[in-house]
Amino acid sequence: MDKVVEEVEKTKKEWDEAYSKTQQHIKEIQEYGNSTMEETKNKNSLPRLNGLAQDGLALLNSLQFNLDLLAPQLPNDDEVQSAKALLKTWRSQSQSLRMYLRNANLQAKDNMRKTAQKERELLLGGGQESTVRRRNLQTKAGMTSAAESITESLRRTRQLMVQEVERSTNTLMTFEESTGVLKKAESEYKGHRSLLSRTRNLLSTMQRHDVIDRIVLVVGFILFSCAVLYVVSKRIGILKLQRTITAAIKAGMAGKPELARKAVEEGIKQGQFDGNVVPNKGLPLQQPMRDEL
């Protein structure tokens, strides 16, 4: 079973016990004063009974507070709604007990007034019974009043201590909640800080890569341009030589060897001037030329 459910069940059991005891104390208050003064003083005094009833009501309020805290923590919605309905019922019962306590005190005062009137009639009457009763009342009156005053003082002290304990408990719970929130905020801040650090490192790496890529592109473009220029210059020189030799061959075939020799010499000179063709190696003009392009 879940711990929250166990606490709720424990709270319900404590409520039933406290409610029953408080009802019993209020009933005793209501019946207080029906017997004679001596029999009444042998029982709990009225202030003591009121103190016990007030303590019971304070305990019931504390149990209501506990249930109010535990209700939202239950596992499912049905149990949460049931706990809230039970809490509403408890509040109604607690209010009824307070009304019952007030009416019981009024009834007790009325009973005491009637009993005192009967006692007065007996004291004012003659006889040995009246004399003994007067003596007993005189000897016990001082002790009873002193005991009642001490009991009332202790009851007030106890109520103040209970209130202080409840207030301290609420303060501690508030501190615990605040500590949890601060720890959560601190963990989130640490996570964001590490994320920002990684992002900063990634941005620096991307900037370095961008610079390197730019340099590589510029160098590649320059090398490519040089290669293109070299190829174009070579190609132009070879084409000029090819046209010159072709013209010489055609002139030789047409029966004009002088023009052919002159064209070949001009082509060789042009090739030597451009520096893009193979120099003359003394090859005979009659050797057939092959276009290797």
XYZ file of C-alpha atoms in Angstrom, residues 39-246:
208
model
C -20.912 14.422 43.912
C -20.141 16.981 41.248
C -16.784 17.893 42.772
C -15.759 14.248 42.953
C -15.981 14.212 39.161
C -14.011 16.322 36.676
C -14.657 20.021 37.074
C -16.406 22.020 34.392
C -13.249 23.949 33.313
C -11.365 20.676 33.011
C -14.127 19.160 30.909
C -14.136 22.265 28.724
C -10.373 22.015 28.392
C -10.620 18.368 27.295
C -13.321 19.276 24.781
C -11.272 22.171 23.403
C -8.242 19.883 23.097
C -10.360 17.408 21.187
C -11.572 20.120 18.808
C -7.982 21.287 18.272
C -6.952 17.706 17.472
C -9.827 17.416 15.011
C -8.711 20.635 13.302
C -5.176 19.258 13.075
C -6.461 16.037 11.503
C -8.483 18.092 9.005
C -5.324 19.976 8.089
C -3.407 16.703 7.601
C -6.120 15.284 5.358
C -6.197 18.503 3.356
C -2.449 18.123 2.745
C -2.601 14.403 1.924
C -5.650 14.497 -0.372
C -3.893 15.951 -3.483
C -1.083 13.367 -3.127
C -3.342 10.295 -3.473
C -2.623 7.984 -6.454
C -5.841 8.411 -8.463
C -8.598 10.970 -8.935
C -11.335 8.863 -7.328
C -9.467 8.684 -4.032
C -8.728 12.417 -4.227
C -12.406 13.259 -4.707
C -13.411 10.855 -1.919
C -10.884 12.450 0.450
C -12.160 15.932 -0.394
C -15.760 14.848 0.257
C -14.702 13.304 3.573
C -12.871 16.516 4.486
C -16.041 18.495 3.824
C -17.985 16.099 6.080
C -15.375 16.464 8.827
C -15.635 20.230 8.732
C -19.396 20.022 9.059
C -19.085 17.620 12.016
C -16.510 19.836 13.695
C -18.805 22.839 13.375
C -21.661 20.804 14.839
C -19.483 19.811 17.790
C -18.703 23.462 18.494
C -22.401 24.302 18.539
C -23.047 21.274 20.717
C -20.303 22.382 23.146
C -21.796 25.855 23.473
C -25.254 24.477 24.157
C -23.787 21.978 26.630
C -22.100 24.792 28.578
C -25.370 26.677 28.730
C -27.107 23.537 29.983
C -24.366 22.956 32.571
C -24.725 26.500 33.893
C -28.452 26.029 34.168
C -27.962 22.730 35.981
C -25.463 24.301 38.361
C -27.844 27.139 39.083
C -30.648 24.727 39.921
C -28.361 22.550 42.043
C -27.023 25.584 43.893
C -30.542 26.702 44.608
C -31.354 23.298 46.079
C -28.171 23.371 48.139
C -29.018 26.829 49.406
C -32.404 25.667 50.495
C -30.819 22.749 52.334
C -28.204 24.998 53.987
C -30.769 27.497 55.105
C -32.856 24.727 56.571
C -32.276 23.448 60.075
C -30.895 20.151 61.276
C -27.614 18.325 61.600
C -27.408 17.547 57.877
C -27.326 21.246 57.029
C -24.509 21.912 59.530
C -22.316 19.103 58.182
C -22.890 20.246 54.636
C -21.845 23.820 55.490
C -18.622 22.637 57.105
C -17.734 20.426 54.133
C -18.356 23.237 51.726
C -16.168 25.665 53.673
C -13.204 23.278 53.878
C -13.351 22.150 50.257
C -14.177 25.474 48.623
C -10.650 26.889 48.875
C -8.953 23.727 47.615
C -11.404 23.357 44.771
C -10.985 26.923 43.574
C -7.189 26.651 43.746
C -7.212 23.365 41.873
C -9.523 24.788 39.236
C -7.352 27.864 38.724
C -4.205 25.704 38.368
C -5.981 23.379 35.978
C -7.194 26.300 33.878
C -3.704 27.782 33.757
C -2.209 24.455 32.687
C -4.873 24.039 30.039
C -4.135 27.477 28.566
C -0.408 26.693 28.604
C -1.010 23.414 26.823
C -3.150 25.087 24.165
C -0.438 27.680 23.571
C 2.164 24.930 23.234
C -0.018 23.041 20.756
C -0.499 26.187 18.700
C 3.234 26.888 18.705
C 3.991 23.312 17.636
C 1.509 23.565 14.762
C 2.946 26.916 13.734
C 6.484 25.509 13.843
C 5.392 22.503 11.791
C 3.858 24.751 9.151
C 7.007 26.880 9.090
C 9.213 23.806 8.651
C 7.026 22.540 5.817
C 7.262 25.930 4.127
C 11.042 25.894 4.510
C 11.232 22.390 3.042
C 9.136 23.413 0.040
C 11.293 26.506 -0.482
C 14.458 24.406 -0.227
C 13.111 21.978 -2.816
C 12.260 24.822 -5.190
C 15.718 26.360 -4.745
C 17.451 23.019 -5.381
C 15.373 22.501 -8.511
C 16.217 26.008 -9.742
C 19.905 25.389 -9.041
C 19.911 22.120 -10.999
C 18.135 23.791 -13.928
C 20.652 26.644 -13.836
C 23.564 24.186 -13.916
C 21.997 22.378 -16.866
C 21.506 25.636 -18.775
C 25.045 26.751 -17.967
C 26.559 23.521 -19.337
C 24.323 23.799 -22.406
C 25.472 27.380 -23.004
C 29.101 26.301 -22.630
C 28.684 23.514 -25.189
C 26.884 25.900 -27.540
C 29.716 28.432 -27.228
C 32.288 25.735 -28.036
C 30.278 24.583 -31.040
C 30.015 28.147 -32.341
C 33.786 28.609 -32.007
C 34.391 25.333 -33.859
C 31.976 26.338 -36.619
C 33.701 29.709 -37.000
C 37.102 28.008 -37.353
C 35.699 25.570 -39.902
C 34.133 28.459 -41.801
C 37.496 30.253 -42.026
C 39.252 27.046 -43.102
C 36.566 26.364 -45.745
C 36.948 29.881 -47.122
C 40.719 29.479 -47.367
C 40.349 26.079 -49.049
C 37.829 27.489 -51.536
C 40.047 30.471 -52.413
C 43.183 28.320 -52.839
C 41.236 25.744 -54.871
C 39.805 28.449 -57.121
C 43.258 29.942 -57.681
C 44.752 26.531 -58.517
C 41.854 25.742 -60.807
C 42.239 29.079 -62.613
C 45.976 28.515 -63.058
C 45.331 25.052 -64.439
C 42.712 26.395 -66.852
C 45.026 29.148 -68.052
C 47.873 26.690 -68.518
C 45.717 24.286 -70.503
C 44.273 27.078 -72.640
C 47.709 28.505 -73.416
C 49.056 25.075 -74.359
C 46.025 24.360 -76.452
C 46.303 27.622 -78.390
C 50.029 27.065 -79.188
C 49.509 23.519 -80.437
C 46.586 24.578 -82.615
C 48.701 27.277 -84.265
C 51.468 24.774 -84.989
C 48.993 22.255 -86.326
C 47.455 24.771 -88.712
C 50.879 25.855 -89.912
C 52.060 22.297 -90.592
C 48.770 21.411 -92.264
